[in-house]
PDB file of C-alpha atoms in Angstrom:
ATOM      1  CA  UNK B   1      14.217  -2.552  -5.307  1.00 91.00           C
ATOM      2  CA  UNK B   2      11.538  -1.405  -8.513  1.00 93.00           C
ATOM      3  CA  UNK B   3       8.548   0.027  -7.144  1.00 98.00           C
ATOM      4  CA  UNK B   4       7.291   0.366 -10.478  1.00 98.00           C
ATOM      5  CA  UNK B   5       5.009  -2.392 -10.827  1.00 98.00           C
ATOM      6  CA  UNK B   6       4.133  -1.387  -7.424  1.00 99.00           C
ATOM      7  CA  UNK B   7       2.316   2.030  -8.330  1.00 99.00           C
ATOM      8  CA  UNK B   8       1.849   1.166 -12.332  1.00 98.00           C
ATOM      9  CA  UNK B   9       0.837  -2.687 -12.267  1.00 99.00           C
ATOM     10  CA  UNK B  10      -0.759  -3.330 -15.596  1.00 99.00           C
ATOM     11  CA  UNK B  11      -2.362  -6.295 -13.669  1.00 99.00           C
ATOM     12  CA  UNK B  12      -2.795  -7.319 -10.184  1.00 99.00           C
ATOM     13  CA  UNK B  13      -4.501  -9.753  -8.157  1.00 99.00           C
ATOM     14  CA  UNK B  14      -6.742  -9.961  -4.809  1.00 99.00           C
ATOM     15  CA  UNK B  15      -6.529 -12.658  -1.980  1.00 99.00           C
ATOM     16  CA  UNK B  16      -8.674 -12.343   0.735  1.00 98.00           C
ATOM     17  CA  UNK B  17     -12.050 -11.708  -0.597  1.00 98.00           C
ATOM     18  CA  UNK B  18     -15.611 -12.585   0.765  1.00 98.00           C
ATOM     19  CA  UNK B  19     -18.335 -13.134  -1.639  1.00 97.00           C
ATOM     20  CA  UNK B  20     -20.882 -13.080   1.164  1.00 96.00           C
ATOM     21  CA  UNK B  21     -19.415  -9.648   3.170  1.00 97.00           C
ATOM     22  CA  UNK B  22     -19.940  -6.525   1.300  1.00 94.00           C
ATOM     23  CA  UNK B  23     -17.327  -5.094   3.422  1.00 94.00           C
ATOM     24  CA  UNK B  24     -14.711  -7.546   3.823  1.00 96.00           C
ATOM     25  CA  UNK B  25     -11.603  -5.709   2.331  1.00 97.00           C
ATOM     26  CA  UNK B  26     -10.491  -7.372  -0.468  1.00 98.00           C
ATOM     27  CA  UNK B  27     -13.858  -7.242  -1.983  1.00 98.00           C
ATOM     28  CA  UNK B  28     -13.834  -3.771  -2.017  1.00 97.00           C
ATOM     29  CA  UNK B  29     -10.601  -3.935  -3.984  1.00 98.00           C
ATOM     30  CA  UNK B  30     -11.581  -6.260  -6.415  1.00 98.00           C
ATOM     31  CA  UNK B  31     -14.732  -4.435  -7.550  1.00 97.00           C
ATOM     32  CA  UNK B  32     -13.440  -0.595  -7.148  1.00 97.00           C
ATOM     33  CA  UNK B  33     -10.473  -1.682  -9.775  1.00 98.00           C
ATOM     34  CA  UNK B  34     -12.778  -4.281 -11.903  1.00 98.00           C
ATOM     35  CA  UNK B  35     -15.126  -1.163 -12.441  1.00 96.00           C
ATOM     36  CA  UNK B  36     -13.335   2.153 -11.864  1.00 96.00           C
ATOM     37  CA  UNK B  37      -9.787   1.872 -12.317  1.00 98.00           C
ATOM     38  CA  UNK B  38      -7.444   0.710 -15.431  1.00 98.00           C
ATOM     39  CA  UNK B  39      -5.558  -2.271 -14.286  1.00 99.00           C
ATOM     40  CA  UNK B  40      -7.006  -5.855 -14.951  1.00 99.00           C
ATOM     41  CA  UNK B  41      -7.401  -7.284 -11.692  1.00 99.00           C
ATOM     42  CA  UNK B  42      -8.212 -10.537 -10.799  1.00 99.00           C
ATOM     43  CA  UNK B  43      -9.500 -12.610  -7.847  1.00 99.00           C
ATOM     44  CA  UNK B  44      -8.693 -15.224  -5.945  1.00 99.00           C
ATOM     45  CA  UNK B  45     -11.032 -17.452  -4.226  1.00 98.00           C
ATOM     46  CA  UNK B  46     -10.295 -21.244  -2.890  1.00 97.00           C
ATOM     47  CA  UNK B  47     -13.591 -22.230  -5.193  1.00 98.00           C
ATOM     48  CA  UNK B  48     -13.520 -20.345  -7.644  1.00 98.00           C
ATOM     49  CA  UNK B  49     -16.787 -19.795  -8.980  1.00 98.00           C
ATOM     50  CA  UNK B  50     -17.552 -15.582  -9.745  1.00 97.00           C
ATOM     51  CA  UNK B  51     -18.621 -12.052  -7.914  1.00 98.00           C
ATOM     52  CA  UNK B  52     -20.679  -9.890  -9.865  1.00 96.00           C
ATOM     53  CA  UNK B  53     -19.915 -11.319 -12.889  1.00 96.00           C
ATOM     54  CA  UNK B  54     -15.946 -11.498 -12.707  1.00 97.00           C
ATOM     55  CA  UNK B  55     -14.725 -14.889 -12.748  1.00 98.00           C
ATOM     56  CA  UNK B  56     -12.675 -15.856  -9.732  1.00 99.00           C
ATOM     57  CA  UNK B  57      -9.619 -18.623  -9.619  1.00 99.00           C
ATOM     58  CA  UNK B  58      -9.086 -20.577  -7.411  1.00 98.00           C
ATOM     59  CA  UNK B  59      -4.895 -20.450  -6.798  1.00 98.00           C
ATOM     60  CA  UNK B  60      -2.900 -17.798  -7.814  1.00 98.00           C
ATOM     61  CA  UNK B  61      -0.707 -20.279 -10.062  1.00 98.00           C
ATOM     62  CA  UNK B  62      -4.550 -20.789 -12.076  1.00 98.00           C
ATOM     63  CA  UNK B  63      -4.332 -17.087 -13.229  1.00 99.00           C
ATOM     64  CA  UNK B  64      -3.934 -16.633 -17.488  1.00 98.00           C
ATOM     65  CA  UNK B  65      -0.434 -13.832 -16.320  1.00 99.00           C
ATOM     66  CA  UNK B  66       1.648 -13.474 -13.984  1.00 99.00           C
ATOM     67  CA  UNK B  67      -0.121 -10.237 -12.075  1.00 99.00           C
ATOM     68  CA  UNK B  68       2.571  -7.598 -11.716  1.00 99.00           C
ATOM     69  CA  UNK B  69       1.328  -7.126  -7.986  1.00 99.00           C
ATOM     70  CA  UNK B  70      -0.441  -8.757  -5.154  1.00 99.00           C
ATOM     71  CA  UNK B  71      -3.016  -7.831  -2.668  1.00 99.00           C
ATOM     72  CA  UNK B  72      -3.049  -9.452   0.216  1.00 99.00           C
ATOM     73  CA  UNK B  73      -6.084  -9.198   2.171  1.00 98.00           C
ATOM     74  CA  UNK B  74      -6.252 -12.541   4.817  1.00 98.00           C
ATOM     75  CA  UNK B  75      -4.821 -12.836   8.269  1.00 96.00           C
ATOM     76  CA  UNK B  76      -1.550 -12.230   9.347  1.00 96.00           C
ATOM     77  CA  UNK B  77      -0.963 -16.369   9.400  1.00 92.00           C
ATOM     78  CA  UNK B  78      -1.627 -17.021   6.100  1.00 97.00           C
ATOM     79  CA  UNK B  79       0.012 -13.541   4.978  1.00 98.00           C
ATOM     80  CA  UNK B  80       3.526 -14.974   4.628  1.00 98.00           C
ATOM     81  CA  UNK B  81       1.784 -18.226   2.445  1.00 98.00           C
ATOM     82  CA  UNK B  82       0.909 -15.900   0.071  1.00 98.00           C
ATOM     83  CA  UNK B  83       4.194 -13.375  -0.136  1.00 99.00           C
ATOM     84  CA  UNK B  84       6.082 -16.840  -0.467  1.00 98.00           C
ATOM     85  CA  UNK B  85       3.668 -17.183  -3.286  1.00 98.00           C
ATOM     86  CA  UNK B  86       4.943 -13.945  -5.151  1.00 99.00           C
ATOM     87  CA  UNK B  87       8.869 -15.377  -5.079  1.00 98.00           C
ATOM     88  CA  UNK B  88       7.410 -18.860  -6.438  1.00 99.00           C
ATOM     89  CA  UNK B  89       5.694 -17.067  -9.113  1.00 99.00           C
ATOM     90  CA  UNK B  90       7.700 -14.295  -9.686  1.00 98.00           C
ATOM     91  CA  UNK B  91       5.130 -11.425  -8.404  1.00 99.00           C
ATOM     92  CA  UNK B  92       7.376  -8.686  -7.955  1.00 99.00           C
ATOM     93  CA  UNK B  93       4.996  -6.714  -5.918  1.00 99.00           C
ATOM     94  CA  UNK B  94       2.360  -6.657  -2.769  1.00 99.00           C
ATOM     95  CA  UNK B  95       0.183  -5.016  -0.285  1.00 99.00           C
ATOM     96  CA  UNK B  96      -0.152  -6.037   2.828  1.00 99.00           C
ATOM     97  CA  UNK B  97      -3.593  -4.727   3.820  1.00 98.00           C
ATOM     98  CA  UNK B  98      -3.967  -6.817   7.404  1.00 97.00           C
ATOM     99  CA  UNK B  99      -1.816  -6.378  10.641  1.00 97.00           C
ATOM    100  CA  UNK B 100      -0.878  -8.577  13.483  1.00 97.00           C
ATOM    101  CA  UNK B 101       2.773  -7.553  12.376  1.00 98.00           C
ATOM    102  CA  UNK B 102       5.469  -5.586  14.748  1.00 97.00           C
ATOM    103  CA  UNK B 103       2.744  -3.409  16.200  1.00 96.00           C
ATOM    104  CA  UNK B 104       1.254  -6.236  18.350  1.00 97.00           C
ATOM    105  CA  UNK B 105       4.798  -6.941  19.904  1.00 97.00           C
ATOM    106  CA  UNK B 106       5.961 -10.368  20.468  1.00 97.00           C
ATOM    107  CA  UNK B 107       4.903 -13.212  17.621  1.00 97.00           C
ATOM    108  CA  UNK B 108       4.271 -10.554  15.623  1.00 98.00           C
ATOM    109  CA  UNK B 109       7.201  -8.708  15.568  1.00 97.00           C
ATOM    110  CA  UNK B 110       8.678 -12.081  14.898  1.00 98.00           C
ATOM    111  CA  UNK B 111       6.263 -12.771  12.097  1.00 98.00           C
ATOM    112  CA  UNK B 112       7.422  -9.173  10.251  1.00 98.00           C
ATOM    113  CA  UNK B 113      10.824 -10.528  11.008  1.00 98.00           C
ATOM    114  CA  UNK B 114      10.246 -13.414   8.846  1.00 98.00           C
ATOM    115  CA  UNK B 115       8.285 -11.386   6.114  1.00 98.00           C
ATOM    116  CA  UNK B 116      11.218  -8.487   5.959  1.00 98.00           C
ATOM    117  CA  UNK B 117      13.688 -11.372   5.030  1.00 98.00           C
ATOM    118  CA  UNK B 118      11.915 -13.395   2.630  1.00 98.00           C
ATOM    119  CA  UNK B 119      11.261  -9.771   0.663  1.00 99.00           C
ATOM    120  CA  UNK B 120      14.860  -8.413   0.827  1.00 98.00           C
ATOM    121  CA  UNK B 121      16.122 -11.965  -0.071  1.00 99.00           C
ATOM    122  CA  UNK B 122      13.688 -11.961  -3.223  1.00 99.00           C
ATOM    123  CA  UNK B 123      13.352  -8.321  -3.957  1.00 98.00           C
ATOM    124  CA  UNK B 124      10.162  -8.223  -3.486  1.00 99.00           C
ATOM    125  CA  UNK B 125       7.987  -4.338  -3.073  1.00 99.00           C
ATOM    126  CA  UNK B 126       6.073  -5.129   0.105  1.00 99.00           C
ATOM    127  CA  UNK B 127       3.957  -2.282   1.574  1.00 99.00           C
ATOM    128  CA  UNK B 128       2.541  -2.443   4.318  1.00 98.00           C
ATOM    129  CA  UNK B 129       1.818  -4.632   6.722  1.00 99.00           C
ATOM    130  CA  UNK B 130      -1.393  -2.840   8.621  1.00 98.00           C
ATOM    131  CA  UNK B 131      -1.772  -0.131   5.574  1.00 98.00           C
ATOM    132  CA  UNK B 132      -4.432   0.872   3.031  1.00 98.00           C
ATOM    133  CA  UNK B 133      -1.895   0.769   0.229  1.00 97.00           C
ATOM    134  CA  UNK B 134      -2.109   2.777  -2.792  1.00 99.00           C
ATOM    135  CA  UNK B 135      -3.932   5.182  -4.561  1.00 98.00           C
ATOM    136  CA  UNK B 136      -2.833   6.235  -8.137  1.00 98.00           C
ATOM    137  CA  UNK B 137      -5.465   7.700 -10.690  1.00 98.00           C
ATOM    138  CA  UNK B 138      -6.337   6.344 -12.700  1.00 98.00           C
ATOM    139  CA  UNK B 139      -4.626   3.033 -12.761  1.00 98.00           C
ATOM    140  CA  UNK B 140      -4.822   1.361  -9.198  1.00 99.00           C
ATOM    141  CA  UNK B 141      -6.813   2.140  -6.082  1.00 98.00           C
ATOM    142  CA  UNK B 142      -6.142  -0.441  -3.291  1.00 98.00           C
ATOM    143  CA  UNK B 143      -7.513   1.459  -0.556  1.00 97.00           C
ATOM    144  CA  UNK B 144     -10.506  -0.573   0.761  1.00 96.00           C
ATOM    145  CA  UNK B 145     -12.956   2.316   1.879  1.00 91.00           C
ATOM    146  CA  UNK B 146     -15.936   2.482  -0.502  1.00 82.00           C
ATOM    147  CA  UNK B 147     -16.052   5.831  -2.153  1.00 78.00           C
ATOM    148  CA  UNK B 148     -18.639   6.534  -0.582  1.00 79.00           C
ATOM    149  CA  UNK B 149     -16.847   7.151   2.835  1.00 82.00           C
ATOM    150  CA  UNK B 150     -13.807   8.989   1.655  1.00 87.00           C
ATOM    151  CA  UNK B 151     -14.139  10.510  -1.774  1.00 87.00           C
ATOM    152  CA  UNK B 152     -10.591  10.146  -3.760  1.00 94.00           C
ATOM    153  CA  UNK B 153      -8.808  13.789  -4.932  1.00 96.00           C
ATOM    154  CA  UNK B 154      -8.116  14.466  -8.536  1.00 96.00           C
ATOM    155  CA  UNK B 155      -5.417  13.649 -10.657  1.00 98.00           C
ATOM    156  CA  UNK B 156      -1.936  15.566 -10.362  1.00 98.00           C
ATOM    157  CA  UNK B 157       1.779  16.076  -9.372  1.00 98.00           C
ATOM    158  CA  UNK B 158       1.412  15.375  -5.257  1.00 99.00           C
ATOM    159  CA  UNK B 159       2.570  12.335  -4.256  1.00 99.00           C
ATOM    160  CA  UNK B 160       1.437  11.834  -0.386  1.00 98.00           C
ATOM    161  CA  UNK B 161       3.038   9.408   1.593  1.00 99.00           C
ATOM    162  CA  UNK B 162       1.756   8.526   5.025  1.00 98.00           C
ATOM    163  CA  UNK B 163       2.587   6.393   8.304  1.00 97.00           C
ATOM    164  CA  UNK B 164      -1.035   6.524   9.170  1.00 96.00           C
ATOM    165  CA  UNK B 165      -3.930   5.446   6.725  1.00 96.00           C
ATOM    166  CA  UNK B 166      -6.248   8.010   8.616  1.00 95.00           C
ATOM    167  CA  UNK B 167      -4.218  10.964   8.275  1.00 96.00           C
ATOM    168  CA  UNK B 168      -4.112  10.084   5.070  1.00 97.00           C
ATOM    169  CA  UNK B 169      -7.697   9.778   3.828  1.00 96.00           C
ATOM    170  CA  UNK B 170      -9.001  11.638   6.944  1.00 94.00           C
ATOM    171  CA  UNK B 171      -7.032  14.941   6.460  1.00 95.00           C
ATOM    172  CA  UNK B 172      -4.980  14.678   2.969  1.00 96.00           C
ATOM    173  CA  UNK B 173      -7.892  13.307   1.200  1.00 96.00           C
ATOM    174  CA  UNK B 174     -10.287  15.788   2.443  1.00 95.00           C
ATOM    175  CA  UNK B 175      -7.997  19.179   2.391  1.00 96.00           C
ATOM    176  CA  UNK B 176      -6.918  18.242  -1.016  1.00 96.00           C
ATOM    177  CA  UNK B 177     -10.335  17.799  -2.412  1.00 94.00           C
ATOM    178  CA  UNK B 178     -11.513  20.765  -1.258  1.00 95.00           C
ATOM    179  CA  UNK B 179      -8.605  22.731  -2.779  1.00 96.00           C
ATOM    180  CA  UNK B 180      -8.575  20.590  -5.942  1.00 96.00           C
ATOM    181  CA  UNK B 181      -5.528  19.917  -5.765  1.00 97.00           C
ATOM    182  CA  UNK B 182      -4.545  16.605  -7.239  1.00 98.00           C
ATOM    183  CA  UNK B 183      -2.124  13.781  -6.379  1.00 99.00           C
ATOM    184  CA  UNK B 184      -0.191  11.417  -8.484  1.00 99.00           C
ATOM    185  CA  UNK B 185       0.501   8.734  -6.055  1.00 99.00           C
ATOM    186  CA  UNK B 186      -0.868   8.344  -2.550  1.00 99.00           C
ATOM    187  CA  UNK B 187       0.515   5.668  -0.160  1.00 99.00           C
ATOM    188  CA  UNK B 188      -0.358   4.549   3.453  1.00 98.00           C
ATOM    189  CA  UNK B 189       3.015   2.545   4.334  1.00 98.00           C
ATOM    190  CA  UNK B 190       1.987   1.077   7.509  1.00 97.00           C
ATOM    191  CA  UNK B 191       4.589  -0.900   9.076  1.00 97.00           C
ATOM    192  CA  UNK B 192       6.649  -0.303   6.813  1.00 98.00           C
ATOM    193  CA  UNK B 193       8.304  -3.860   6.627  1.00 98.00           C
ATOM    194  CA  UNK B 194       9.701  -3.464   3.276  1.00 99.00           C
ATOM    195  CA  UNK B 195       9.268  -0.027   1.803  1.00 99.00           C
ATOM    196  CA  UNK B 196       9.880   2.784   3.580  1.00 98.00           C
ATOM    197  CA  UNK B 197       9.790   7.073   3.502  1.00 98.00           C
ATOM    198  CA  UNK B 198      13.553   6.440   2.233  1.00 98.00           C
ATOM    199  CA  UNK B 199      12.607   4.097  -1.371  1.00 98.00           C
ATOM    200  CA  UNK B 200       9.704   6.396  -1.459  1.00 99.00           C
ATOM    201  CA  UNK B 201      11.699   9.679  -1.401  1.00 99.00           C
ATOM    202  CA  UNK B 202      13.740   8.456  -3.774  1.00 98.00           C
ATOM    203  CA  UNK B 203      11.735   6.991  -6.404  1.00 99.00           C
ATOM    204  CA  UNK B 204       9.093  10.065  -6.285  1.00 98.00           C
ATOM    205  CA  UNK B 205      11.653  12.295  -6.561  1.00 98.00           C
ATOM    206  CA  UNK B 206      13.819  10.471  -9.411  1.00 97.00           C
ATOM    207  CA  UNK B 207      11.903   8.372 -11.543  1.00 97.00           C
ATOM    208  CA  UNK B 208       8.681   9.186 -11.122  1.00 98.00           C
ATOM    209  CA  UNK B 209       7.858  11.948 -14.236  1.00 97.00           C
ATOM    210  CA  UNK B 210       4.078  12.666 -12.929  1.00 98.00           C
ATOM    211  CA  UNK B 211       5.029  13.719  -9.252  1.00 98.00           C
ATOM    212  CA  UNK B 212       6.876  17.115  -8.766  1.00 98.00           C
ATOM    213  CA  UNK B 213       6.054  17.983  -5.069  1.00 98.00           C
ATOM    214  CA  UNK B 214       6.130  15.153  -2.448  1.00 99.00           C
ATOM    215  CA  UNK B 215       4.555  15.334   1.082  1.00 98.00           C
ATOM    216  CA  UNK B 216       5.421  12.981   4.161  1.00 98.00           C
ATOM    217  CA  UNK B 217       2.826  12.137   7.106  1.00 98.00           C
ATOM    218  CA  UNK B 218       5.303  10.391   9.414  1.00 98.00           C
ATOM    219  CA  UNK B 219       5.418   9.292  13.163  1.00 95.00           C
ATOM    220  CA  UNK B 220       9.332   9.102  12.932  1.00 95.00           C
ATOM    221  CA  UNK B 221      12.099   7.673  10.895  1.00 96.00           C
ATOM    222  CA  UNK B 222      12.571   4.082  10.360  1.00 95.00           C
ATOM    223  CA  UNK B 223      16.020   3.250  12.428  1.00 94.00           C
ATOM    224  CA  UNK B 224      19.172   4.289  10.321  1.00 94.00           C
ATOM    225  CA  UNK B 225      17.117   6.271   7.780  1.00 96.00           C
ATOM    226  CA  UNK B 226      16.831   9.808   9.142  1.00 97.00           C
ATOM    227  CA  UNK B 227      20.267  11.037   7.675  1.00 97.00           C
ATOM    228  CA  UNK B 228      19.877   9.397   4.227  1.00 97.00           C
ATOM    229  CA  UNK B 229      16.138  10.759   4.370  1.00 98.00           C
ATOM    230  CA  UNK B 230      17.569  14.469   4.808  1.00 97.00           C
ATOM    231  CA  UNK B 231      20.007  14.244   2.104  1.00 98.00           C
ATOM    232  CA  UNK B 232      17.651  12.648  -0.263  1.00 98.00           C
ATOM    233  CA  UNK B 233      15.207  15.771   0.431  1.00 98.00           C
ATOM    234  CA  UNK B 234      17.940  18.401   0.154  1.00 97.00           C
ATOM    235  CA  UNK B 235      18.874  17.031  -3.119  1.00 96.00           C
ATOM    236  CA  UNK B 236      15.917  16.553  -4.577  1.00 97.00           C
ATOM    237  CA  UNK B 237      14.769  18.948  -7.688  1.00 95.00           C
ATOM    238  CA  UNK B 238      10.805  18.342  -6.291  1.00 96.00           C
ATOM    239  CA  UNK B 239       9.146  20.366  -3.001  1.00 97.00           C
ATOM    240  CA  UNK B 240       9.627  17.986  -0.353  1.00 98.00           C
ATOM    241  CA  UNK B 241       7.368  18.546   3.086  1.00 98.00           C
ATOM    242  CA  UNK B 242       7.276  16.366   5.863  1.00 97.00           C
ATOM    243  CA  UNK B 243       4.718  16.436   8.483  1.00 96.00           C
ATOM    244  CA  UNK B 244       5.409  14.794  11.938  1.00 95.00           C
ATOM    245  CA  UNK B 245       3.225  13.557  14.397  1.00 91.00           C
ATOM    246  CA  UNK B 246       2.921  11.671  17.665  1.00 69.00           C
ATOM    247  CA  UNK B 247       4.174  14.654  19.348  1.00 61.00           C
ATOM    248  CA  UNK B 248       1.866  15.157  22.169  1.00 58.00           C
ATOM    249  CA  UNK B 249       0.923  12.731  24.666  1.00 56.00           C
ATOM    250  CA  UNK B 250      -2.803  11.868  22.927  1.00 54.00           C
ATOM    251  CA  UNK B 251      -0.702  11.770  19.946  1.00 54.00           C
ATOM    252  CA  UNK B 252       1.792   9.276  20.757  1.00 55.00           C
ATOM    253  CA  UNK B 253      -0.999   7.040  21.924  1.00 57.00           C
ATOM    254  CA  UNK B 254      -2.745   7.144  18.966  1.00 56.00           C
ATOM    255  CA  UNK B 255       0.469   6.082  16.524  1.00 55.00           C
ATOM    256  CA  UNK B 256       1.058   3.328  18.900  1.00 56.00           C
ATOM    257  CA  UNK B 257      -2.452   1.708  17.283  1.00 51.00           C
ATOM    258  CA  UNK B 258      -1.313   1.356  14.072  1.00 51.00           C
ATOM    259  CA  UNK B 259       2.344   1.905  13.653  1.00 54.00           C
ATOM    260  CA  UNK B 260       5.329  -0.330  14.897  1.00 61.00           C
TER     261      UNK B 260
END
């Protein structure tokens, strides 16, 4: 599967946003890449009409390019609408901000079910569900807290993977900032559906030329990946640290909110 387009979309587009919620996720998206990222973005709304002077369209299959990735910013039943979407159109790429996935149990477990199939059958990058997504200076920045709340780190050679989207921005974020020390990719994976710490070992530390140290936030292995996980990281050329949690009892509590 490319993850490419995935962290290095020269265009992407947003579903999912509110033109009357300053806060509603995909808004945040739209306007933090419109005005302080690199790729062209462009929004989705069922009237079209405009937000802050960027024209929105009203369908996906309205849009002047084929967007090398999706956001997907709605509820989990009109999630796998939209991912159907990408194999009609040929998006080879999403985020899957919202949850209601595997980590509610029972129709959502079956609902991830249904998404995990119709991306492996299509090769399509999901990430996510239940994530923030991805943050790579200075080209995409899908994480929907204004800046305001979290402030990003610099560009560099980290890339920072994480199972949780607040150990990400929460501790990563803040300890790198303060250091300095910049990142070339940083992903929240969430359920981890689709893509998962295995792809991302392996592209980070073979194909991606900005990243040269790669750091793991992780609550466990995805079944059956643990062994090729270890062999990928004793191979790899790049520093590879991986940071477990849900250890304790608070801990495990606490992964079992956002992490199937």
């Amino acid at each position: 599967m490319d993850l490419e387009k995935l962290f290095k979309p020269k265009s992407m587009a947003v579903v999912g946003i509110s033109k009357k919620n300053p806060l509603s996720p995909g808004r945040i998206v739209l306007l933090k890449n419109e005005f302080e990222m690199n790729v062209k973005v462009y929004g989705i709304y069922p009237t079209g009409g405009d937000l802050e002077g960027i024209q929105l369209y009203e369908k996906l299959d309205k849009l002047p390019e084929i967007p090398d990735l999706l956001v997907i910013a709605v509820g989990p039943d009109d999630t796998l609408g939209y991912v159907q979407d990408c194999v009609d159109l040929n998006i080879p790429s999403c985020v899957i901000i919202g949850g209601g996935f595997a980590e509610i149990g029972g129709k959502g477990k079956k609902r991830q079910q249904q998404l995990e199939k119709l991306a492996f059958d299509n090769d399509i990058a999901v990430l996510g569900p239940n994530c923030l997504g991805v943050y790579a200076p200075p080209t995409v920045d899908t994480i929907f807290l204004p800046t305001e709340r979290i402030t990003r780190p610099p560009k560099g050679s980290v890339a920072l993977i994480s199972q949780s989207g607040g150990v990400l921005v929460d501790q990563f974020f803040v300890k790198f900032k303060e250091r300095n020390i910049g990142v070339s990719t940083a992903v929240s994976i969430g359920n981890r559906a689709v893509v998962d710490e295995v792809m991302l070992l392996e592209y980070f530390s073979k194909i991606d030329q900005e990243t040269s140290n790669i750091a793991f936030y992780l609550e466990g292995f995805k079944e059956g990946n643990a062994r090729k996980f270890l062999q990928l990281a004793r191979e790899s050329e790049d520093t590879v640290v991986t940071f477990f949690g849900g250890k304790t009892r608070e801990g495990k509590v606490a992964t079992q909110s956002h992490t199937a």
